[in-house]
Amino acid sequence: MIRQCLAHHPFRKASIAAPKPHLILPVSVSRQPPQRLHHITTTTTRTVRSIVDLLCPTDPLPFSLQQPQQLTVNGYVRSVRRQKRVAFAVLGDGSTTEPLQVVLTPEQAEKLSTGTGVKITGRWERSPEGKKQRFELHADEVMVLGLADAKKYHSAEYLRTIPHLRTRTPFNSLLLRLRSLAIARLASFFTSRGFFQTHPPILSSSDAEGAGEVFGVTAAGASTTTATAAAASGHVTDEPPPSRPFFRSPRYLTVSSQLHLEALAQSVEKVWTLTPTFRAERSDTARHLSEFYMLEAEVNFVDDLSVVMDLVEEMLRELASFLRHSDVGKELRLQKRNGESPEEEEGERQHGRTTEETLLRRWDGLASLEWPRITYTEAIRRLEEAVTNRQVDFEHPPSWHSGLQAEHERFIAHVFGQDQRPVFVTDFPMSIKPFYMAPSRYDTDMTTASPPTAACFDLLLPDLGEVAGGSLREHRLDELLRSMREHGLKNRRGSSDLPTTEDDDTISDEKEFGNLSWYVDLRRWGSVPHGGFGLGFDRLLSYLAGVPNIKEMVTFPRWFGRCDC
């Protein structure tokens, strides 16, 4: 049981000083009016906004008074235990994983079951000696606000099929609070360093990564079928209506906000954003989603990749240190993953993913100083040595021209990070990186005759692999145009945006690259050296929470074949 008080939480005082009405969400639809069970009139009632206010109050209740305190609590029933003369209900409201015990009469508990939304007024009294909870609520009035007929909390796999309900389980509500805490802390971090939060668009005219794994955007009625058209017009036709795009040329859901952040950084020098991004990858793994959040930042007047890596390192170090000493962190360390069977929980522990020791190792590793930084060439060399010496058998043999696979990333984090510290891998081959990356200034591992490398990095975490990537951006116009042509971006444009011509050589640079012409234009008007990074926010939270599947970290996960609600 968690016994630490939450008095040092940075947002507690404000919420206690100005309490807001507690929002009640019924567990199941009920057309019956709220039911009052065994109403007892009370003279003085103190309404408590959340259970955490009772269990660890920052505004202490006068427990020393002779008379028990009268108060009202809103929440959901987690479990009910009935005896001949008395009944006990465990209540939760999402504010803490610590349950509140309510003492009732058998008649008051008659219509209560797991998931029932209730409002209970009663006396806050000391528990008998030997009880885990020092105080308990003795119910005088029980009002059923939302009926439910749930028998128990189910497995994580089953809960994934009902995402609209699963956040009511204690652990999933804890993950919601972790997300909120992390966002608030990151916002404070960026503000303290002179960054401005921005809101780049979700609809984009281009694929920033150039990989082509994008979702196209069309209006719902753009491809109306013949039957629908006939029903709408009142007469039958054999010809389908013409497809009319909403925009003048194809548009997509964004895969990255980087290109737009580069434009905004030229205005205020330092910008960041936390926005949803979309990838049309046909993958169903524990690491991939079709919709996820990316934390991205861009900094102007930077010509050294170390500056960008220092920013990422400081950001994650501060977040991990804060989580280590926060109440959410304490709950993550000590709480069982509610919704898992004992067999599933034991399996997780055997894999080292949910134990308190594993979480502390991860947090302490992120909070440590001097994260290792190695070049891509050095990493490939070490991987090849491991294969030669039969230390490991990779499914994908390491190759300098092929990039790093997930199994390679985990091995590198194990060897160079010693299963604790994150590892930066820098200077990847330019041939396997996007067009916008600037070349490395130097590479001590390679001769001048070797293929060029990019001034970029991937950040690898133990047990996980890549969580972030960044680079210096090519800010010189001629070099950017050359890179775009080498990456095959010439003629990537919408047909409605450009004049028709048979001679591509006569098209200006602005028109040559179509939907990316605006990005080229940034280099024409006072472009300066700059760089930035993107970090998979949901993947990071999964790592911090010890959740092995990213689908458990996202409230409404979307992945290949699934977009349920």
Coordinates of C-alpha atoms in Angstrom, one line a residue:
M1 CA 0.0 0.0 0.0
I2 CA 1.2 3.4 -0.8
R3 CA 1.6 5.6 2.2
Q4 CA 3.4 8.7 0.9
C5 CA 1.5 11.9 0.9
L6 CA 1.1 13.9 -2.2
A7 CA 1.7 17.3 -0.5
H8 CA 4.7 18.2 -2.7
H9 CA 2.8 17.7 -6.0
P10 CA 3.3 20.9 -8.0
F11 CA -0.3 21.2 -9.0
R12 CA -2.0 20.2 -5.8
K13 CA -2.4 23.5 -4.0
A14 CA -4.1 25.2 -6.9
S15 CA -6.6 22.4 -7.3
I16 CA -7.4 22.3 -3.6
A17 CA -7.8 26.1 -3.3
A18 CA -10.4 26.2 -6.0
P19 CA -12.2 22.8 -6.0
K20 CA -14.2 22.0 -9.1
P21 CA -17.3 19.7 -9.3
H22 CA -16.3 16.1 -9.8
L23 CA -17.3 14.8 -13.2
I24 CA -19.4 11.7 -13.1
L25 CA -19.4 9.4 -16.1
P26 CA -22.0 6.6 -15.8
V27 CA -20.6 3.1 -16.4
S28 CA -23.6 2.0 -18.3
V29 CA -26.6 3.7 -19.8
S30 CA -29.5 3.8 -17.3
R31 CA -32.8 5.6 -17.8
Q32 CA -33.7 5.4 -14.2
P33 CA -33.2 8.4 -11.9
P34 CA -30.5 8.3 -9.3
Q35 CA -31.4 5.9 -6.5
R36 CA -31.0 7.0 -2.8
L37 CA -30.3 4.0 -0.6
H38 CA -31.2 4.4 3.1
H39 CA -31.0 8.1 3.3
I40 CA -29.8 9.6 6.6
T41 CA -30.1 13.3 7.1
T42 CA -26.8 15.0 8.0
T43 CA -26.2 18.5 9.3
T44 CA -22.7 19.3 8.2
T45 CA -21.3 17.8 5.0
R46 CA -17.8 18.5 3.6
T47 CA -17.5 17.7 -0.1
V48 CA -14.1 16.2 -1.1
R49 CA -13.1 16.6 -4.7
S50 CA -11.1 13.4 -5.0
I51 CA -10.0 10.3 -3.0
V52 CA -6.4 11.5 -3.0
D53 CA -7.5 14.5 -1.0
L54 CA -8.7 12.1 1.8
L55 CA -5.9 9.7 1.8
C56 CA -3.1 12.2 1.6
P57 CA -4.6 15.7 2.3
T58 CA -2.7 18.9 1.7
D59 CA -5.4 20.7 3.5
P60 CA -5.6 18.5 6.6
L61 CA -9.0 17.5 7.8
P62 CA -9.6 18.0 11.6
F63 CA -9.3 14.4 12.5
S64 CA -8.4 15.3 16.1
L65 CA -12.0 16.4 16.7
Q66 CA -14.2 14.2 18.8
Q67 CA -17.0 14.1 16.3
P68 CA -16.4 12.1 13.1
Q69 CA -16.3 14.3 10.0
Q70 CA -19.2 14.2 7.6
L71 CA -18.2 14.3 3.9
T72 CA -19.2 13.2 0.4
V73 CA -17.1 11.2 -2.1
N74 CA -17.8 10.5 -5.8
G75 CA -16.2 7.5 -7.5
Y76 CA -16.6 4.0 -9.0
V77 CA -16.9 0.8 -7.1
R78 CA -13.9 -1.5 -7.7
S79 CA -15.1 -4.4 -5.6
V80 CA -17.8 -5.3 -3.0
R81 CA -17.5 -7.8 -0.2
R82 CA -20.7 -8.7 1.6
Q83 CA -21.1 -10.3 5.1
K84 CA -24.2 -11.1 7.1
R85 CA -24.2 -7.8 9.1
V86 CA -21.8 -5.5 7.2
A87 CA -20.5 -4.9 3.7
F88 CA -17.3 -3.3 2.4
A89 CA -16.8 -1.5 -0.9
V90 CA -13.5 -0.4 -2.4
L91 CA -13.9 2.9 -4.2
G92 CA -11.7 4.6 -6.8
D93 CA -11.9 7.8 -8.8
G94 CA -8.7 7.8 -10.8
S95 CA -6.9 10.4 -8.6
T96 CA -4.8 7.6 -7.1
T97 CA -4.4 3.9 -7.4
E98 CA -4.8 3.7 -3.6
P99 CA -8.4 2.5 -2.9
L100 CA -10.8 4.0 -0.4
Q101 CA -12.7 1.6 1.8
V102 CA -16.3 2.2 2.5
V103 CA -18.3 0.5 5.3
L104 CA -21.9 -0.1 4.5
T105 CA -24.9 -2.1 5.6
P106 CA -25.9 -5.1 3.5
E107 CA -28.9 -3.2 2.3
Q108 CA -26.8 -0.2 1.1
A109 CA -24.5 -2.6 -0.9
E110 CA -27.4 -4.4 -2.5
K111 CA -27.2 -2.7 -5.9
L112 CA -23.5 -2.1 -5.9
S113 CA -21.2 -4.0 -8.3
T114 CA -17.8 -3.5 -10.0
G115 CA -17.9 -0.4 -12.1
T116 CA -21.0 1.2 -10.5
G117 CA -20.8 5.0 -10.3
V118 CA -21.8 6.3 -6.9
K119 CA -22.0 9.3 -4.6
I120 CA -21.5 8.3 -1.0
T121 CA -22.0 10.6 2.0
G122 CA -20.9 9.4 5.4
R123 CA -18.6 9.7 8.4
W124 CA -14.8 9.7 8.1
E125 CA -13.7 7.7 11.0
R126 CA -10.5 6.0 12.2
S127 CA -10.2 2.3 11.2
P128 CA -9.9 -0.4 13.8
E129 CA -6.3 -1.2 14.9
G130 CA -4.4 -3.4 12.5
K131 CA -6.1 -2.2 9.4
K132 CA -4.0 -1.0 6.4
Q133 CA -6.1 2.1 5.9
R134 CA -6.0 4.5 8.9
F135 CA -9.4 5.9 8.1
E136 CA -12.5 4.6 6.4
L137 CA -15.8 6.0 5.3
H138 CA -18.9 4.8 7.1
A139 CA -21.8 5.4 4.7
D140 CA -24.9 7.2 5.7
E141 CA -26.3 7.8 2.2
V142 CA -25.5 5.9 -1.0
M143 CA -26.6 7.3 -4.3
V144 CA -26.2 5.1 -7.4
L145 CA -25.4 7.4 -10.3
G146 CA -24.6 4.8 -13.0
L147 CA -25.4 1.1 -12.9
A148 CA -22.9 -1.5 -14.1
D149 CA -22.8 -5.3 -14.3
A150 CA -19.1 -5.9 -14.6
K151 CA -17.8 -9.0 -12.9
K152 CA -14.1 -8.2 -12.8
Y153 CA -11.3 -6.4 -14.6
H154 CA -10.0 -8.4 -17.5
S155 CA -6.7 -9.1 -19.2
A156 CA -4.8 -6.4 -20.9
E157 CA -5.6 -8.0 -24.3
Y158 CA -9.3 -7.9 -23.6
L159 CA -9.2 -4.4 -22.3
R160 CA -7.6 -3.3 -25.5
T161 CA -10.8 -4.2 -27.3
I162 CA -12.8 -1.8 -25.1
P163 CA -10.5 1.3 -25.0
H164 CA -13.5 3.6 -24.1
L165 CA -13.8 1.7 -20.7
R166 CA -10.3 0.5 -19.9
T167 CA -9.0 3.8 -18.5
R168 CA -11.3 3.2 -15.5
T169 CA -9.0 0.5 -14.3
P170 CA -6.5 1.8 -11.6
F171 CA -3.4 1.2 -13.6
N172 CA -4.7 2.7 -16.9
S173 CA -5.9 5.8 -15.0
L174 CA -2.4 6.0 -13.6
L175 CA -1.0 6.0 -17.1
L176 CA -3.3 8.9 -17.9
R177 CA -1.8 10.8 -15.0
L178 CA 1.7 10.0 -16.1
R179 CA 1.0 11.4 -19.5
S180 CA -0.4 14.6 -18.0
L181 CA 2.6 14.9 -15.6
A182 CA 5.1 14.4 -18.3
I183 CA 3.5 17.0 -20.6
A184 CA 3.4 19.6 -17.9
R185 CA 7.1 19.0 -17.0
L186 CA 8.2 19.1 -20.6
A187 CA 6.4 22.3 -21.1
S188 CA 8.1 23.8 -18.1
F189 CA 11.5 22.6 -19.4
F190 CA 11.1 24.2 -22.8
T191 CA 9.7 27.4 -21.4
S192 CA 12.7 27.7 -19.0
R193 CA 15.0 27.5 -22.0
G194 CA 13.4 30.1 -24.1
F195 CA 11.4 27.8 -26.4
F196 CA 7.9 28.7 -27.8
Q197 CA 5.3 26.1 -28.1
T198 CA 3.7 26.1 -31.5
H199 CA 0.8 24.3 -33.3
P200 CA 1.9 23.1 -36.8
P201 CA -0.7 21.7 -39.2
I202 CA -2.0 18.2 -39.2
L203 CA -2.8 18.3 -42.9
S204 CA 0.3 18.4 -45.0
S205 CA 1.2 18.9 -48.6
S206 CA 4.2 16.5 -48.5
D207 CA 5.7 13.5 -46.9
A208 CA 8.5 14.9 -44.7
E209 CA 10.4 11.7 -44.5
G210 CA 10.1 10.8 -48.1
A211 CA 9.1 7.2 -47.3
G212 CA 5.7 7.3 -48.8
E213 CA 4.0 5.7 -45.8
V214 CA 1.2 8.4 -45.6
F215 CA -2.5 8.6 -45.2
G216 CA -4.2 10.5 -48.1
V217 CA -6.9 13.0 -47.3
T218 CA -10.2 13.2 -49.2
A219 CA -13.6 14.6 -48.4
A220 CA -16.1 11.9 -47.3
G221 CA -18.3 12.5 -50.4
A222 CA -15.5 12.6 -52.9
S223 CA -16.0 9.0 -54.1
T224 CA -19.8 8.7 -53.8
T225 CA -21.0 5.4 -55.2
T226 CA -23.6 5.1 -57.9
A227 CA -26.3 3.8 -55.5
T228 CA -25.7 6.6 -53.0
A229 CA -25.8 9.2 -55.8
A230 CA -29.1 7.8 -57.1
A231 CA -30.6 7.8 -53.7
A232 CA -29.6 11.4 -53.2
S233 CA -30.8 12.7 -56.6
G234 CA -34.0 10.7 -56.9
H235 CA -33.1 9.1 -60.2
V236 CA -30.8 6.2 -61.3
T237 CA -27.7 6.7 -63.4
D238 CA -25.1 4.3 -64.7
E239 CA -22.3 6.9 -64.5
P240 CA -20.6 7.5 -61.2
P241 CA -20.2 11.1 -60.2
P242 CA -16.8 12.7 -60.9
S243 CA -14.3 12.5 -58.1
R244 CA -13.6 16.1 -57.0
P245 CA -10.6 16.5 -54.6
F246 CA -11.2 18.9 -51.7
F247 CA -7.8 20.5 -52.2
R248 CA -6.2 21.4 -55.5
S249 CA -3.8 18.5 -55.2
P250 CA -3.3 15.4 -53.0
R251 CA -2.8 16.2 -49.3
Y252 CA -1.8 13.9 -46.4
L253 CA -2.0 13.5 -42.7
T254 CA 1.4 14.6 -41.3
V255 CA 4.2 12.2 -40.6
S256 CA 6.3 14.9 -39.0
S257 CA 6.0 18.6 -38.1
Q258 CA 9.7 19.2 -38.7
L259 CA 9.5 21.1 -42.0
H260 CA 6.9 23.5 -40.6
L261 CA 8.9 23.9 -37.4
E262 CA 11.9 25.0 -39.5
A263 CA 9.8 27.8 -40.9
L264 CA 8.5 28.8 -37.5
A265 CA 12.0 28.7 -35.9
Q266 CA 13.1 31.4 -38.4
S267 CA 10.7 33.7 -36.6
V268 CA 11.4 33.1 -32.9
E269 CA 14.6 31.0 -33.0
K270 CA 13.5 28.1 -30.7
V271 CA 10.2 26.2 -31.1
W272 CA 8.7 22.9 -30.0
T273 CA 5.5 21.0 -30.4
L274 CA 3.7 17.9 -29.2
T275 CA 1.3 16.8 -32.0
P276 CA -0.3 13.7 -33.4
T277 CA 1.4 12.1 -36.4
F278 CA 0.3 9.3 -38.7
R279 CA 2.1 6.5 -40.5
A280 CA 0.5 4.1 -42.8
E281 CA 2.8 1.2 -41.9
R282 CA 1.2 -2.2 -42.2
S283 CA 2.8 -3.3 -38.9
D284 CA 1.2 -5.0 -35.9
T285 CA 4.0 -5.0 -33.3
A286 CA 4.3 -3.9 -29.8
R287 CA 6.3 -0.8 -31.0
H288 CA 4.1 0.5 -33.8
L289 CA 1.0 2.5 -34.1
S290 CA -0.7 4.3 -37.0
E291 CA -1.5 7.4 -34.9
F292 CA 0.9 8.5 -32.2
Y293 CA 2.3 11.7 -30.6
M294 CA 5.7 13.2 -31.6
L295 CA 7.6 15.7 -29.5
E296 CA 9.6 17.8 -31.9
A297 CA 11.9 20.8 -31.4
E298 CA 13.8 23.1 -33.8
V299 CA 16.6 25.5 -32.9
N300 CA 18.1 28.2 -35.2
F301 CA 21.7 29.4 -35.3
V302 CA 23.1 26.0 -34.5
D303 CA 25.9 24.4 -36.4
D304 CA 27.1 21.7 -34.0
L305 CA 25.1 18.5 -33.6
S306 CA 26.3 18.2 -29.9
V307 CA 24.0 21.2 -29.1
V308 CA 21.0 19.3 -30.2
M309 CA 22.0 16.1 -28.4
D310 CA 22.7 18.1 -25.2
L311 CA 19.2 19.5 -25.4
V312 CA 17.6 16.0 -25.7
E313 CA 19.8 14.7 -22.9
E314 CA 19.0 17.5 -20.5
M315 CA 15.3 17.2 -21.3
L316 CA 15.1 13.5 -20.6
R317 CA 17.3 13.7 -17.6
E318 CA 15.1 16.3 -16.0
L319 CA 11.9 14.4 -16.8
A320 CA 13.3 11.1 -15.3
S321 CA 14.6 12.9 -12.2
F322 CA 11.3 14.5 -11.6
L323 CA 9.4 11.2 -12.2
R324 CA 11.8 9.4 -9.8
H325 CA 10.6 11.6 -6.9
S326 CA 7.0 12.2 -7.9
D327 CA 3.9 10.6 -6.5
V328 CA 3.1 9.1 -9.9
G329 CA 6.5 7.6 -10.0
K330 CA 5.9 6.0 -6.5
E331 CA 2.7 4.6 -7.7
L332 CA 4.3 3.1 -10.8
R333 CA 6.9 1.4 -8.7
L334 CA 4.6 -0.1 -6.1
Q335 CA 1.4 -0.9 -7.9
K336 CA 0.4 -4.1 -9.5
R337 CA -0.8 -3.8 -13.1
N338 CA -4.5 -4.1 -12.5
G339 CA -6.2 -6.0 -15.3
E340 CA -3.5 -8.6 -15.5
S341 CA -3.9 -12.1 -14.3
P342 CA -1.4 -13.4 -11.7
E343 CA 0.1 -15.6 -14.5
E344 CA 0.5 -12.6 -16.8
E345 CA 2.0 -10.5 -14.1
E346 CA 4.5 -13.1 -13.2
G347 CA 5.4 -13.5 -16.9
E348 CA 6.1 -9.8 -17.1
R349 CA 8.3 -9.9 -14.0
Q350 CA 10.3 -12.8 -15.4
H351 CA 11.0 -10.7 -18.5
G352 CA 12.2 -7.8 -16.3
R353 CA 9.7 -5.3 -17.6
T354 CA 7.5 -4.5 -14.7
T355 CA 9.6 -4.9 -11.5
E356 CA 10.4 -1.9 -9.4
E357 CA 14.1 -2.6 -9.9
T358 CA 13.7 -2.4 -13.6
L359 CA 11.9 0.9 -13.5
L360 CA 14.4 2.4 -11.1
R361 CA 17.2 1.2 -13.4
R362 CA 15.6 2.9 -16.4
W363 CA 14.9 6.2 -14.5
D364 CA 18.4 6.3 -13.0
G365 CA 19.9 5.6 -16.4
L366 CA 18.1 8.5 -18.0
A367 CA 19.1 10.7 -15.0
S368 CA 22.7 9.7 -15.2
L369 CA 25.4 12.0 -16.6
E370 CA 27.6 11.5 -19.7
W371 CA 25.5 9.4 -22.0
P372 CA 27.7 7.4 -24.5
R373 CA 28.1 8.9 -28.0
I374 CA 29.4 6.6 -30.8
T375 CA 29.4 6.9 -34.5
Y376 CA 27.4 4.7 -36.8
T377 CA 30.6 3.3 -38.2
E378 CA 31.8 2.3 -34.8
A379 CA 28.5 0.7 -34.0
I380 CA 28.6 -1.4 -37.2
R381 CA 32.1 -2.5 -36.5
R382 CA 31.1 -3.7 -33.0
L383 CA 28.1 -5.5 -34.4
E384 CA 30.3 -7.3 -37.0
E385 CA 32.8 -8.2 -34.3
A386 CA 30.0 -9.8 -32.2
V387 CA 28.9 -11.9 -35.2
T388 CA 32.5 -12.9 -36.0
N389 CA 33.2 -13.9 -32.4
R390 CA 29.8 -15.7 -32.2
Q391 CA 28.6 -13.6 -29.3
V392 CA 25.2 -13.1 -30.9
D393 CA 23.3 -14.4 -33.9
F394 CA 21.3 -11.7 -35.6
E395 CA 18.4 -12.3 -37.8
H396 CA 19.5 -9.4 -40.0
P397 CA 23.3 -9.4 -40.5
P398 CA 24.7 -5.9 -39.9
S399 CA 25.7 -3.9 -42.9
W400 CA 27.0 -0.3 -43.2
H401 CA 24.7 0.4 -46.1
S402 CA 21.5 -1.1 -44.6
G403 CA 21.0 0.8 -41.3
L404 CA 20.2 -0.6 -37.9
Q405 CA 17.5 -3.1 -37.1
A406 CA 15.7 -3.3 -33.7
E407 CA 17.9 -6.2 -32.7
H408 CA 21.0 -4.2 -33.5
E409 CA 19.8 -1.2 -31.5
R410 CA 19.2 -3.4 -28.4
F411 CA 22.6 -4.9 -28.7
I412 CA 24.3 -1.5 -29.0
A413 CA 22.4 -0.2 -26.0
H414 CA 23.4 -3.3 -24.0
V415 CA 27.1 -3.1 -24.9
F416 CA 27.7 0.7 -24.9
G417 CA 25.0 1.7 -22.4
Q418 CA 25.6 -1.3 -20.1
D419 CA 21.8 -1.9 -20.0
Q420 CA 21.3 1.4 -18.2
R421 CA 22.4 4.6 -19.9
P422 CA 20.9 5.7 -23.3
V423 CA 23.3 5.8 -26.2
F424 CA 23.6 8.3 -29.1
V425 CA 24.6 6.9 -32.5
T426 CA 25.7 9.6 -34.9
D427 CA 26.8 10.1 -38.5
F428 CA 24.7 7.7 -40.5
P429 CA 25.3 7.2 -44.2
M430 CA 23.6 10.0 -46.1
S431 CA 22.2 7.5 -48.6
I432 CA 19.9 6.0 -46.0
K433 CA 18.8 9.3 -44.4
P434 CA 16.2 11.9 -45.6
F435 CA 17.1 14.7 -48.0
Y436 CA 17.1 17.5 -45.5
M437 CA 20.0 16.4 -43.4
A438 CA 23.3 18.3 -43.5
P439 CA 26.6 16.4 -44.1
S440 CA 28.9 15.6 -41.2
R441 CA 31.6 18.2 -40.6
Y442 CA 34.1 15.4 -40.0
D443 CA 34.2 11.7 -39.4
T444 CA 37.4 10.3 -37.8
D445 CA 36.3 6.7 -38.5
M446 CA 36.3 7.1 -42.3
T447 CA 38.6 8.2 -45.0
T448 CA 37.8 11.0 -47.4
A449 CA 37.1 8.4 -50.1
S450 CA 34.4 6.7 -48.1
P451 CA 30.7 7.5 -48.7
P452 CA 29.5 10.7 -47.0
T453 CA 27.7 10.7 -43.7
A454 CA 24.9 12.9 -42.3
A455 CA 25.2 15.1 -39.2
C456 CA 22.5 13.2 -37.4
F457 CA 21.8 10.9 -34.5
D458 CA 19.5 8.2 -33.2
L459 CA 19.0 7.9 -29.4
L460 CA 18.8 4.3 -28.2
L461 CA 17.3 3.2 -24.9
P462 CA 18.1 -0.2 -23.2
D463 CA 15.3 -2.8 -23.6
L464 CA 13.6 -0.6 -26.2
G465 CA 15.8 0.7 -29.0
E466 CA 15.3 4.0 -30.9
V467 CA 13.2 6.6 -29.2
A468 CA 14.4 9.8 -30.9
G469 CA 16.3 11.1 -33.9
G470 CA 17.7 14.4 -34.9
S471 CA 20.0 16.2 -37.2
L472 CA 21.4 19.4 -38.5
R473 CA 19.4 20.6 -41.4
E474 CA 20.9 21.5 -44.8
H475 CA 20.5 25.3 -44.8
R476 CA 22.4 26.0 -48.0
L477 CA 20.2 26.4 -51.1
D478 CA 22.4 24.7 -53.7
E479 CA 23.2 21.8 -51.5
L480 CA 19.6 21.2 -50.6
L481 CA 18.5 21.2 -54.2
R482 CA 21.2 18.7 -55.1
S483 CA 20.2 16.5 -52.2
M484 CA 16.5 16.6 -53.2
R485 CA 17.4 15.6 -56.8
E486 CA 19.6 12.7 -55.5
H487 CA 16.7 11.5 -53.4
G488 CA 14.3 11.5 -56.3
L489 CA 12.2 14.4 -55.1
K490 CA 12.2 16.1 -58.5
N491 CA 8.7 16.4 -60.0
R492 CA 7.0 15.5 -56.7
R493 CA 4.1 17.9 -57.1
G494 CA 0.4 18.0 -57.6
S495 CA -0.8 18.4 -61.2
S496 CA -3.1 21.3 -60.3
D497 CA -0.3 23.3 -58.7
L498 CA 2.0 23.6 -61.6
P499 CA 1.9 24.8 -65.2
T500 CA 2.0 22.1 -67.9
T501 CA 5.2 21.8 -69.8
E502 CA 7.0 19.1 -71.7
D503 CA 10.5 20.4 -70.7
D504 CA 11.2 20.0 -67.0
D505 CA 14.5 21.9 -67.4
T506 CA 12.6 25.1 -68.0
I507 CA 10.8 24.9 -64.7
S508 CA 12.2 27.1 -62.0
D509 CA 13.5 25.6 -58.8
E510 CA 10.4 26.7 -57.0
K511 CA 8.1 24.9 -59.4
E512 CA 10.5 21.9 -60.0
F513 CA 9.8 20.5 -56.5
G514 CA 6.1 21.1 -56.4
N515 CA 4.6 20.6 -52.9
L516 CA 8.1 21.1 -51.4
S517 CA 8.8 24.4 -53.2
W518 CA 7.8 26.3 -50.0
Y519 CA 10.5 24.4 -48.1
V520 CA 13.1 25.3 -50.8
D521 CA 11.9 28.9 -50.4
L522 CA 13.0 29.0 -46.8
R523 CA 16.6 28.7 -48.0
R524 CA 16.2 31.8 -50.2
W525 CA 15.4 34.3 -47.5
G526 CA 18.0 34.5 -44.8
S527 CA 18.5 30.8 -44.1
V528 CA 20.9 30.1 -41.2
P529 CA 22.3 26.9 -39.7
H530 CA 19.8 25.1 -37.6
G531 CA 18.9 21.7 -36.3
G532 CA 16.3 19.8 -34.3
F533 CA 14.9 16.4 -33.2
G534 CA 11.8 14.3 -33.0
L535 CA 11.0 12.0 -30.1
G536 CA 8.3 9.3 -30.0
F537 CA 6.3 10.5 -27.0
D538 CA 4.2 7.4 -26.5
R539 CA 7.2 5.1 -26.9
L540 CA 9.0 7.1 -24.2
L541 CA 6.1 6.9 -21.8
S542 CA 5.9 3.2 -22.3
Y543 CA 9.5 2.9 -21.4
L544 CA 9.1 5.0 -18.3
A545 CA 6.0 3.1 -17.1
G546 CA 7.4 -0.3 -17.8
V547 CA 4.6 -1.1 -20.3
P548 CA 5.9 -3.5 -22.9
N549 CA 3.2 -2.8 -25.5
I550 CA 2.7 0.7 -26.8
K551 CA -1.0 0.0 -27.4
E552 CA -1.5 0.0 -23.6
M553 CA 0.0 3.5 -23.3
V554 CA -2.3 5.2 -25.8
T555 CA -5.9 5.7 -24.7
F556 CA -7.4 5.0 -28.1
P557 CA -4.8 3.1 -30.1
R558 CA -5.0 2.8 -33.9
W559 CA -2.9 0.3 -35.7
F560 CA -3.1 -1.7 -39.0
G561 CA -6.6 -3.0 -39.3
R562 CA -7.9 -1.5 -36.1
C563 CA -9.6 1.9 -35.4
D564 CA -12.3 0.9 -33.0
C565 CA -13.7 4.1 -31.5

